[in-house]
GROMACS .gro file of C-alpha atoms in nm:
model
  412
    1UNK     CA    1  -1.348  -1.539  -1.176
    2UNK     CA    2  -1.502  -1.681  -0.856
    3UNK     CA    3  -1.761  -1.365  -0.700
    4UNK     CA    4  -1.543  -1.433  -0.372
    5UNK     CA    5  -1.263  -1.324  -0.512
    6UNK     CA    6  -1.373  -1.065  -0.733
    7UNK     CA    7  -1.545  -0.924  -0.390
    8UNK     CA    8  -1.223  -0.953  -0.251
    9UNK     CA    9  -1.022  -0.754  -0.584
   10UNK     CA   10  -1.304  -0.460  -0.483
   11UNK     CA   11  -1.258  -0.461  -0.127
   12UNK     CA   12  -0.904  -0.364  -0.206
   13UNK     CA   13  -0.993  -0.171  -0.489
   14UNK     CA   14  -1.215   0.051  -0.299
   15UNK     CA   15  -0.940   0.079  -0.059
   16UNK     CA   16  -0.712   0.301  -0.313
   17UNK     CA   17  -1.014   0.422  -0.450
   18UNK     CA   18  -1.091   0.603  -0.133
   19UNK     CA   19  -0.710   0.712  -0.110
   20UNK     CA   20  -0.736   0.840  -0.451
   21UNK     CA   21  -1.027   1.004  -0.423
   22UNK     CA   22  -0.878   1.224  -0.156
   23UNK     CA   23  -0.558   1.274  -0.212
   24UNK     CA   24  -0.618   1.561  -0.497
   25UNK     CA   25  -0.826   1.761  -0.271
   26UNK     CA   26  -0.595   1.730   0.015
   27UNK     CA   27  -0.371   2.080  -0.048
   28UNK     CA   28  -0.699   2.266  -0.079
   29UNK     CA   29  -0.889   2.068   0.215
   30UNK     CA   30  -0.615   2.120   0.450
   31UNK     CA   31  -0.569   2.465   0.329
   32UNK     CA   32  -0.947   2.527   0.376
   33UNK     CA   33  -0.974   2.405   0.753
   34UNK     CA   34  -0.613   2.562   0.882
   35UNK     CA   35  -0.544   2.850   0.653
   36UNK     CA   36  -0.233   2.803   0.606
   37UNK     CA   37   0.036   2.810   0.302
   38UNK     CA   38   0.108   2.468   0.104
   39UNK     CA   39   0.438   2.413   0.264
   40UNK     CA   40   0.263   2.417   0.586
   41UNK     CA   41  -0.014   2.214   0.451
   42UNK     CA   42   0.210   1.970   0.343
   43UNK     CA   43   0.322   1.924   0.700
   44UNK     CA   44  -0.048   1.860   0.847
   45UNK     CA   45  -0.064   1.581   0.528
   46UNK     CA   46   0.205   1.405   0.699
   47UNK     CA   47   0.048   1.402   1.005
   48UNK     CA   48  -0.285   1.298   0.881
   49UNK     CA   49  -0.141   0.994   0.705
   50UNK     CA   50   0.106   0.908   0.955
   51UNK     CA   51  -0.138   0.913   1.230
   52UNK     CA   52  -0.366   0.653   1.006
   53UNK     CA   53  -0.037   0.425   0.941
   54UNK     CA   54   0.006   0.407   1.299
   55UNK     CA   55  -0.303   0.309   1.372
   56UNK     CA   56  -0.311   0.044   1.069
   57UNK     CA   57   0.037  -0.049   1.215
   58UNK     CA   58  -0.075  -0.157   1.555
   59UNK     CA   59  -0.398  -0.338   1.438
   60UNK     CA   60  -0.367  -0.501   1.127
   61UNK     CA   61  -0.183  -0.857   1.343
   62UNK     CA   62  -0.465  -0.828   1.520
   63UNK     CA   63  -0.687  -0.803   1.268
   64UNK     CA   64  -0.530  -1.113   1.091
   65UNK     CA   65  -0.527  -1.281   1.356
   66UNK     CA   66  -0.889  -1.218   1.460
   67UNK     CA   67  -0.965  -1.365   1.099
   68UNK     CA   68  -0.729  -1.658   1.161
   69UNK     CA   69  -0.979  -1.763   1.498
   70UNK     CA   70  -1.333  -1.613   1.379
   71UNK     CA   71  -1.312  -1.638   1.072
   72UNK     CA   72  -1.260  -1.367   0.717
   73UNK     CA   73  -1.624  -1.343   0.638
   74UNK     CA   74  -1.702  -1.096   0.981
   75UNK     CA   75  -1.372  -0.953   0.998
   76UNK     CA   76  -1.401  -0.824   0.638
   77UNK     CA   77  -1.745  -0.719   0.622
   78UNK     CA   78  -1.724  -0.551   0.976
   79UNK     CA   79  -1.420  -0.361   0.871
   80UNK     CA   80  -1.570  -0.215   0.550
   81UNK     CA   81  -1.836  -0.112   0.747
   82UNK     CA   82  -1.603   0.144   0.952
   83UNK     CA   83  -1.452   0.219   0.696
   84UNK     CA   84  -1.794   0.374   0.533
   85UNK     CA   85  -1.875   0.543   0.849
   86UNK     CA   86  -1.510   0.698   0.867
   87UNK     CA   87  -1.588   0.848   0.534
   88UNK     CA   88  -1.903   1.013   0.650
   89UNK     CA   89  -1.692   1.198   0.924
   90UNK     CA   90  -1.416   1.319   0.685
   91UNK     CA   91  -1.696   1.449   0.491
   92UNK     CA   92  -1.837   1.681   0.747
   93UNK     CA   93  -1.513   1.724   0.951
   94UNK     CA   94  -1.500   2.116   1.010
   95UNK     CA   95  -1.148   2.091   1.203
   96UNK     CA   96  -0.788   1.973   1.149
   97UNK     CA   97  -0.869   1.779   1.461
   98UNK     CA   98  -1.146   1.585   1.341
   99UNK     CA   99  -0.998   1.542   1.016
  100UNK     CA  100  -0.750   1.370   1.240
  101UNK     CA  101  -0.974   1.153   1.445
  102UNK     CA  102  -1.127   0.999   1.117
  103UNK     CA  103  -0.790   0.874   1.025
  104UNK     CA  104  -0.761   0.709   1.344
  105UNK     CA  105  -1.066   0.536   1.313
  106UNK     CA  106  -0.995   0.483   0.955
  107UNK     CA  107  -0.643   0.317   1.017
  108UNK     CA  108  -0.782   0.053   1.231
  109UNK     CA  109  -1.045  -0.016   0.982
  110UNK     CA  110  -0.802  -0.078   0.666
  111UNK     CA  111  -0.663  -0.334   0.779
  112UNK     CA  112  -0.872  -0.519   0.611
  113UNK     CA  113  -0.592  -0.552   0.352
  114UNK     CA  114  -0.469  -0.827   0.595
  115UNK     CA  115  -0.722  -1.018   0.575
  116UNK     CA  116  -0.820  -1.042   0.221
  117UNK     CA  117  -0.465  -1.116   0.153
  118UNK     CA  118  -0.535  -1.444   0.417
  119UNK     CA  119  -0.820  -1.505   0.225
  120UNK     CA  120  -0.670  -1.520  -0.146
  121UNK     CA  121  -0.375  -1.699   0.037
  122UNK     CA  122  -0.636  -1.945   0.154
  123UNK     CA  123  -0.829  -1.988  -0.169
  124UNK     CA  124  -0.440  -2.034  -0.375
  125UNK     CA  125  -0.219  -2.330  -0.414
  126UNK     CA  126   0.145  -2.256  -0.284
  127UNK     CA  127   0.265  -2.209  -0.629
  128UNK     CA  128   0.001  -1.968  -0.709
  129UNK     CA  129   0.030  -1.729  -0.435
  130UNK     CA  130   0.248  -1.451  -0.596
  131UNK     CA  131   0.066  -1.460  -0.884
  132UNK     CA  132  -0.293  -1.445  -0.691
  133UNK     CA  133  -0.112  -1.131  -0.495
  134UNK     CA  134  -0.071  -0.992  -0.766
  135UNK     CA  135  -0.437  -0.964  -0.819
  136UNK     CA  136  -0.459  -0.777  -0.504
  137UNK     CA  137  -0.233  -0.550  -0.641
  138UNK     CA  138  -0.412  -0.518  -0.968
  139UNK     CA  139  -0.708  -0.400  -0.779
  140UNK     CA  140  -0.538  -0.122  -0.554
  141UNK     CA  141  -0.387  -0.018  -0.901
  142UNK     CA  142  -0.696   0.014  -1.074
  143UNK     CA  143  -0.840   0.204  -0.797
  144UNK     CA  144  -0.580   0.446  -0.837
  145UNK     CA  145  -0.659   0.482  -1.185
  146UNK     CA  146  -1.045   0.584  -1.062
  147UNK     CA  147  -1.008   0.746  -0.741
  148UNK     CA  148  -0.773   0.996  -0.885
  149UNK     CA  149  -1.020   1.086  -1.188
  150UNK     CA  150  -1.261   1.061  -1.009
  151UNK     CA  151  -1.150   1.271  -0.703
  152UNK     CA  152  -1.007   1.519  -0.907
  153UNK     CA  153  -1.331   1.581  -1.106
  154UNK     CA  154  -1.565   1.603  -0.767
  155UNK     CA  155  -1.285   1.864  -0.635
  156UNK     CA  156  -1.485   2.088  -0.854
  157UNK     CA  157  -1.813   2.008  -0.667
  158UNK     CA  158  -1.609   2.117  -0.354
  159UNK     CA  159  -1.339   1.985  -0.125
  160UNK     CA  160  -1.606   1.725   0.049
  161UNK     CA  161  -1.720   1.578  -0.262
  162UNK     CA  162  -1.504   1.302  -0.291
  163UNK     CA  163  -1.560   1.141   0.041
  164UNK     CA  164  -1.946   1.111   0.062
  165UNK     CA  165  -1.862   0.904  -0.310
  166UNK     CA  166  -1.581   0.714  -0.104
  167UNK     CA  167  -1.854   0.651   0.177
  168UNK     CA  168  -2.087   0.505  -0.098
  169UNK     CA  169  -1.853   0.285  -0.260
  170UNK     CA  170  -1.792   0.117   0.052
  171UNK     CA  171  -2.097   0.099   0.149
  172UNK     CA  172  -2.226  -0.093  -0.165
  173UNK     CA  173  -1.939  -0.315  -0.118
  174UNK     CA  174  -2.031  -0.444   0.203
  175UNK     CA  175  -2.348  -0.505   0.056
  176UNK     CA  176  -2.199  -0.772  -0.212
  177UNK     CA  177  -2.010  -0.894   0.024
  178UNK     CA  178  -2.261  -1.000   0.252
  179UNK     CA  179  -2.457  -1.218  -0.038
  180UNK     CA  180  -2.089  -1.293  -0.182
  181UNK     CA  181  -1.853  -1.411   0.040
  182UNK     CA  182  -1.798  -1.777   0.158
  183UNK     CA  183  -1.545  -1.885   0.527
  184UNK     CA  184  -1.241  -2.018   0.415
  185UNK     CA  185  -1.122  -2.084   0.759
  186UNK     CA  186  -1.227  -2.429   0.866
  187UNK     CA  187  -1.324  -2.484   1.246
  188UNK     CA  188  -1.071  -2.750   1.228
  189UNK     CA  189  -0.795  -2.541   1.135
  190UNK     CA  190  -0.921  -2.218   1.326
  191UNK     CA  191  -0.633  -2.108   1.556
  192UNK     CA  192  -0.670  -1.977   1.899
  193UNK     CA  193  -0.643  -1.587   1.942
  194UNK     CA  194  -0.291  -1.549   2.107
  195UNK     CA  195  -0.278  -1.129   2.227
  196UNK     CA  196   0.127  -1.211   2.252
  197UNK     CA  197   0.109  -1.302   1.888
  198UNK     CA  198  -0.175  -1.079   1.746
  199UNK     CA  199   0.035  -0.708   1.854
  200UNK     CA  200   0.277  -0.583   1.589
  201UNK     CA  201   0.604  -0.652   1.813
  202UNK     CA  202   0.509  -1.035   1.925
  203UNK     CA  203   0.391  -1.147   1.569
  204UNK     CA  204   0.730  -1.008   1.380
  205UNK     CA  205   0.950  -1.187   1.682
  206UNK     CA  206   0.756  -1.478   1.615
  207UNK     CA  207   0.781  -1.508   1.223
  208UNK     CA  208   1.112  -1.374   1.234
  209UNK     CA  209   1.203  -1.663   1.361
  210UNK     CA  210   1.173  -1.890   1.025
  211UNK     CA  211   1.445  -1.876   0.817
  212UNK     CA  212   1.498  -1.602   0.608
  213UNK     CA  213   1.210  -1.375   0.725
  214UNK     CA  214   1.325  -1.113   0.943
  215UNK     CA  215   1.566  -1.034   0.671
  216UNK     CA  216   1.307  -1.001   0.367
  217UNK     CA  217   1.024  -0.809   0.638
  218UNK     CA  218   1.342  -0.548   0.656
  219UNK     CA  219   1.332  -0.542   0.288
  220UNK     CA  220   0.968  -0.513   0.253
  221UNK     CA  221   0.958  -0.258   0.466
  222UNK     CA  222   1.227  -0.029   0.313
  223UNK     CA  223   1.036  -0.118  -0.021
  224UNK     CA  224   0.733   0.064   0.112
  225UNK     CA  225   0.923   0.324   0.317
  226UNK     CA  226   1.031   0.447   0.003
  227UNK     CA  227   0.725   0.412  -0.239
  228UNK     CA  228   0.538   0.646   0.051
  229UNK     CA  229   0.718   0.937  -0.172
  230UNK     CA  230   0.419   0.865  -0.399
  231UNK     CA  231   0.094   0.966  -0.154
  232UNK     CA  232   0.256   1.194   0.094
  233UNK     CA  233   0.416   1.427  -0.152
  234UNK     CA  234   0.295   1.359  -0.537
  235UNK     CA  235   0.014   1.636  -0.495
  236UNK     CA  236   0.237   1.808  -0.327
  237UNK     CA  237   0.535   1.807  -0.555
  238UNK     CA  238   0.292   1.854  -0.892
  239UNK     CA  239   0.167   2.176  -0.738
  240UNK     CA  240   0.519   2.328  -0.646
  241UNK     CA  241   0.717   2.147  -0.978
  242UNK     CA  242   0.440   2.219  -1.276
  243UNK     CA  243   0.144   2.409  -1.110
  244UNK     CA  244  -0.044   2.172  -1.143
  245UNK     CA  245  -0.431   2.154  -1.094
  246UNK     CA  246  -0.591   1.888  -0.860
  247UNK     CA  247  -0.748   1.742  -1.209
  248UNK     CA  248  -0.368   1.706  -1.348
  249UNK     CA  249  -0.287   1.556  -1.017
  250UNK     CA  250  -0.537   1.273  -1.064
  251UNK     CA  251  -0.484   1.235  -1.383
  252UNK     CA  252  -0.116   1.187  -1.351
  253UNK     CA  253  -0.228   0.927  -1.028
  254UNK     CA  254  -0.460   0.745  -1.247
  255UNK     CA  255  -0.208   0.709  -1.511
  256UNK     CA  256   0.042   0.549  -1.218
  257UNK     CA  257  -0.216   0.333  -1.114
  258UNK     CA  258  -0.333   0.213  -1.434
  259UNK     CA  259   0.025   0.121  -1.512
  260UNK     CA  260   0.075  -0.043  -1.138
  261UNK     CA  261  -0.265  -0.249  -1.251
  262UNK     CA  262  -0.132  -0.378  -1.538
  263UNK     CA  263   0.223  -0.499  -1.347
  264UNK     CA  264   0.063  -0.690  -1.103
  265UNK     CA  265  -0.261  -0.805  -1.268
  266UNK     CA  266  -0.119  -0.916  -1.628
  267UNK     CA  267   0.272  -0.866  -1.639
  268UNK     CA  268   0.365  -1.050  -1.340
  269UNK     CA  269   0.276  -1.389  -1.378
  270UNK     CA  270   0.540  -1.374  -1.705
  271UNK     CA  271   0.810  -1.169  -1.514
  272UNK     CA  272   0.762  -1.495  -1.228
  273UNK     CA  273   0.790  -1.734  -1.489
  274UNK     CA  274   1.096  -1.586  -1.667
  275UNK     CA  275   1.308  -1.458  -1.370
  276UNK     CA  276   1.151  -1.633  -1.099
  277UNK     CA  277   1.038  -1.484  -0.697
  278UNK     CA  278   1.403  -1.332  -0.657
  279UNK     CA  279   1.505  -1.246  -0.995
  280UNK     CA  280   1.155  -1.063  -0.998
  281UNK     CA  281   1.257  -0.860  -0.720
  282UNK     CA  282   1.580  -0.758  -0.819
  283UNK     CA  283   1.426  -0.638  -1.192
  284UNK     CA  284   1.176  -0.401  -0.978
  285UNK     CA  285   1.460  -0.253  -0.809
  286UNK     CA  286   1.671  -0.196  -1.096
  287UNK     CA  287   1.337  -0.008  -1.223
  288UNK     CA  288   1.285   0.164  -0.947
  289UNK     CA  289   1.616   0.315  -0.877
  290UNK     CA  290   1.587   0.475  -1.212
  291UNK     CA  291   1.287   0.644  -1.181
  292UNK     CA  292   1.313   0.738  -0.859
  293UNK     CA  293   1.651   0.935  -0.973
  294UNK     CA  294   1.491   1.046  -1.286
  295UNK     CA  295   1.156   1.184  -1.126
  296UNK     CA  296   1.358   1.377  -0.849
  297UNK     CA  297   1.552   1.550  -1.100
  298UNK     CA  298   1.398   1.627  -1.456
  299UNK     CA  299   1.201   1.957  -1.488
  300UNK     CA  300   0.949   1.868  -1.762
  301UNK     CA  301   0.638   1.781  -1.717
  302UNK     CA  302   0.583   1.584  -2.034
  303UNK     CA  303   0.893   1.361  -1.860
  304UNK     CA  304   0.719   1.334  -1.583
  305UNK     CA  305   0.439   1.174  -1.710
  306UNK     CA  306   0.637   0.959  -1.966
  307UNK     CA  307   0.799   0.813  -1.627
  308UNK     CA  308   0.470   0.775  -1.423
  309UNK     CA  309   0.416   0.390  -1.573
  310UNK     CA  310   0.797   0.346  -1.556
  311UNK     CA  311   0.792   0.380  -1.203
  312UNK     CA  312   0.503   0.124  -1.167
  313UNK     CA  313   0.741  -0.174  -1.308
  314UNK     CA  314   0.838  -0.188  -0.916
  315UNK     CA  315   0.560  -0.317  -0.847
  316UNK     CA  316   0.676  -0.669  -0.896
  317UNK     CA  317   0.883  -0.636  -0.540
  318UNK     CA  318   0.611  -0.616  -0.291
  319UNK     CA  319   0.436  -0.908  -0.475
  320UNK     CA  320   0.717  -1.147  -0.557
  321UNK     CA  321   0.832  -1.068  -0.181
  322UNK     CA  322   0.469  -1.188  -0.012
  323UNK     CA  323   0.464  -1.478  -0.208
  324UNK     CA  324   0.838  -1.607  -0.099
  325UNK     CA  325   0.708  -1.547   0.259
  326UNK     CA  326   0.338  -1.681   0.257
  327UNK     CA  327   0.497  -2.036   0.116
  328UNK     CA  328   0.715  -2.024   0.431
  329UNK     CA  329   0.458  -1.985   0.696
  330UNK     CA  330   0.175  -2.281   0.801
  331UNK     CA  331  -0.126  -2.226   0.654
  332UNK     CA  332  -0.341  -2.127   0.940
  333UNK     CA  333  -0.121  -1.802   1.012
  334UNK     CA  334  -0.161  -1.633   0.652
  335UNK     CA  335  -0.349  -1.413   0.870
  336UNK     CA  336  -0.110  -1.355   1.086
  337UNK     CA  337   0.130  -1.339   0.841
  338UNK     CA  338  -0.050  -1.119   0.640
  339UNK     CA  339  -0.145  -0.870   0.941
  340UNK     CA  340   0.247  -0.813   1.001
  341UNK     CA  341   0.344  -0.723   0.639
  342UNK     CA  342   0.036  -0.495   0.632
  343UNK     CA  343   0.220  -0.360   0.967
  344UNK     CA  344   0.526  -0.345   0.837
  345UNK     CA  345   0.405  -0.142   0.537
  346UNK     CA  346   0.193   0.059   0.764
  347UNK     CA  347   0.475   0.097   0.946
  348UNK     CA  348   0.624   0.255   0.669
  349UNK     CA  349   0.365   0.448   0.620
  350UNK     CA  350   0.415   0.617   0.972
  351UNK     CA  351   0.786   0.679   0.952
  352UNK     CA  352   0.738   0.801   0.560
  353UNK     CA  353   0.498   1.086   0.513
  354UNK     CA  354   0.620   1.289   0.786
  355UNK     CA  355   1.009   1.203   0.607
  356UNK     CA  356   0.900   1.253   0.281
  357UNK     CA  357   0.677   1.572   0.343
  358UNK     CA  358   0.928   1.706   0.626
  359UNK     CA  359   1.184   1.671   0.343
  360UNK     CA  360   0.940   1.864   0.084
  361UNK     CA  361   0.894   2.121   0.349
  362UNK     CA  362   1.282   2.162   0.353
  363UNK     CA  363   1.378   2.219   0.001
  364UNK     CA  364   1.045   2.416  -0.053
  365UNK     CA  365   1.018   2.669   0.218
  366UNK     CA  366   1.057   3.054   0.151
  367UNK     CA  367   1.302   3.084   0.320
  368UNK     CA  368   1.505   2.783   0.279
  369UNK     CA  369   1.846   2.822   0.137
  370UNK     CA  370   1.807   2.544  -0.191
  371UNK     CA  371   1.456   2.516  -0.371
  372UNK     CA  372   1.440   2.153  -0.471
  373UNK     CA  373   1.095   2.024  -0.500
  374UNK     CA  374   1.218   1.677  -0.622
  375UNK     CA  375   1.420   1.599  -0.313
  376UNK     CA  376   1.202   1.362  -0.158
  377UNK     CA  377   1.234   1.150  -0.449
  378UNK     CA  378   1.590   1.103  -0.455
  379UNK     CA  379   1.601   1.017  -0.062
  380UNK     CA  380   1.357   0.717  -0.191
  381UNK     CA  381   1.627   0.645  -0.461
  382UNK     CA  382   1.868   0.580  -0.120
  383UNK     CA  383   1.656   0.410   0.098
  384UNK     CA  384   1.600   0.122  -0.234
  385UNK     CA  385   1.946   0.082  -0.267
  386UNK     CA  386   1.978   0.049   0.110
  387UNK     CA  387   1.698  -0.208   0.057
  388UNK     CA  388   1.861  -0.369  -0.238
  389UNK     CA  389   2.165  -0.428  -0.026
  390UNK     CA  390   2.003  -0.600   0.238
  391UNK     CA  391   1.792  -0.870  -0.069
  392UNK     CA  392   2.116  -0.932  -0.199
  393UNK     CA  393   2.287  -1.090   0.126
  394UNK     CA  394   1.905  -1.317   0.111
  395UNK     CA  395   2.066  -1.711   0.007
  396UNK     CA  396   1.756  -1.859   0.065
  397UNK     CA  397   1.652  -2.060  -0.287
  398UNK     CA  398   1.332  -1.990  -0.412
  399UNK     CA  399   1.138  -2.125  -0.667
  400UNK     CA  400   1.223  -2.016  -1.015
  401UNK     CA  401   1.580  -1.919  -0.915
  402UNK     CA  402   1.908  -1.949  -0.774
  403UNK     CA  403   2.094  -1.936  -0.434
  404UNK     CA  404   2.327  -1.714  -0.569
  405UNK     CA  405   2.071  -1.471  -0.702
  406UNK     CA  406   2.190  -1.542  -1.044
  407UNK     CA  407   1.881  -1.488  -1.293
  408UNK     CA  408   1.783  -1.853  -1.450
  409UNK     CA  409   1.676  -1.821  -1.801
  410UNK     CA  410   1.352  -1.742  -1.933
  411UNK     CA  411   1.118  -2.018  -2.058
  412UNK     CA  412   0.971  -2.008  -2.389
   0.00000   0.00000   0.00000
């Protein structure tokens, strides 16, 4: 593997790592700085994380597209860099409210996922774009393997442990990067900035208008709308379902993300070749619907974890989805392109943790009339079938299989 693109697997696997580093201390660290109970520390979670989606929301086109006329070398390294500093503030943050202005200034600097999606896109023949994406989603899964172990075993050093390590890994990361990392975008091909085009609003109007986009961003977005049940509440839920400790948290997060790892960086390129781009999508969803039921209402812990990897088979959707849409878009807007489905997952992001931990907060209050710790989980189990309704009315062909949807057959 080229060191560009393994650079480029770390950037994003840094990325989770630094989600999953936190995300076990976050009861306790909110806890710590409001003194509050867990319901209401579940609220301030959704706040935290939808205030960073919003921010990633309104600057990853611009990002993109900033790497579309500049270039990806400075737009990636310069983004990791806030990102490290970010860190350093969570880690000394003595307030809610600073806590909250490092996610602001962390949203706008992960949207680097934007651009080293452009990047792989650029680097990829057409045919080997899914299965490249998938990469990128190897790496965020195998961070989620580490950050979780590893966040959970710094929550003993204390609840600021695991962002000074977050802080470190991306600070070594720029460093390789620097030495590492070759332009892909030619001067040639470089694209002027458009500001009508490079806001989240003007760039979905824009590719919305090729055939067969708006209707699969709607999808993609409902896909991640609904997977946001997974880092707003899982902590969360854990604690409240099982008791759980912030070590069994990670644990159980690094087993998810192990799984998700080995979906998109091994299993997918023979899922793609058997069912093809749609047919891929529509196994995810039978996948996820199951688990997503299953999760929301079993008791056991033991099940719990037996369905962790289960629920990573849906991982196929988000990837088999980019790469229909990146083989419908010119080549000098994969950054653009790029930008608005990190947007419209970011959007997600905004929208979901307040709905998923709002919902928590429902069916988990002391005084609330039902006591139902798994209900966020089955409200994800709605919004995918919502979201498989709207796939199956896509009739655009795509490589591998049919107008109709109909599955072709596998190949030997």
């Amino acid at each position: 593997m080229r060191p560009a693109v393994v650079f480029i697997v770390l950037t994003v696997m840094i990325d989770a790592m630094g989600i999953g580093l936190i995300i076990p201390v976050m009861p306790d660290l909110i806890a710590e700085v409001q003194g509050k109970n867990l319901s209401r520390a579940a609220l301030w979670g959704g706040v935290l994380a939808t205030t960073f989606a919003v921010m990633q929301f309104l600057f990853s086109p611009l990002v993109g597209s900033l790497s579309d006329r500049f270039g990806r070398r400075p737009v990636l390294l310069m983004s990791l860099t806030v990102m490290a500093l970010d860190y350093v503030v969570m880690a000394v943050a003595g307030s809610i409210w600073l806590l909250l202005l490092g996610r602001v200034v962390g949203g706008v600097s992960a949207a680097t996922g934007a651009t080293a999606s452009a990047y792989m896109a650029d680097i990829s023949a057409p045919e080997d774009r899914s299965a490249h994406f998938g990469l990128i989603g190897a790496g965020f899964g195998a961070g989620f393997v580490l950050g979780p172990v590893v966040g959970g075993f710094l929550a003993e050093f204390g609840t600021r442990a695991p962002f000074w390590a977050a802080a470190a890994l991306a600070t070594g990361n720029v460093a390789f990067g620097w030495f590492v990392l070759k332009e892909t975008v030619r001067r040639e091909t470089r694209r002027p900035l458009s500001l009508r085009r490079a806001n989240p609003f003007g760039a979905v109007r824009h590719l919305g208008d090729l055939p067969g986009i708006r209707r699969l961003l709607l999808v993609y977005f409902l896909y991640h709308l609904a997977f946001a049940v997974y880092p707003s509440v899982w902590s969360f839920f854990g604690k409240a379902q099982f008791d759980w400790s912030p070590a069994m948290i990670g644990g159980s997060l690094a087993l998810f993300g192990l799984a998700m790892a080995l979906v998109q960086g091994v299993l997918i390129r023979p899922v793609l070749k058997c069912f093809g781009e749609r047919g891929t999508v529509l196994v995810g969803y039978a996948f996820s619907v199951g688990t997503y039921l299953l999760i929301a209402t079993v008791t056991s812990s033991m099940t719990i974890l037996i369905l962790t990897p289960l629920a990573a088979l849906a991982g196929v959707i988000p990837v088999a989805l980019q790469g229909i849409m990146s083989q419908a878009v010119a080549q000098n807007a994969q950054g653009e392109l790029q930008g608005v489905l990190t947007s419209a997952s970011a959007l997600a992001m905004v929208v979901g943790p307040l709905l998923m931990t709002g919902t928590f907060a429902a069916f988990t209050a002391p005084q609330g009339a039902i006591y139902f710790p798994g209900a966020p989980f089955l409200l994800s189990m709605l919004l995918t079938l919502a979201a498989l309704s709207v796939f199956l009315r896509w009739r655009v062909p795509s490589s591998g299989g049919t107008e109709d949807g109909r599955l072709p057959p596998c190949e030997p």
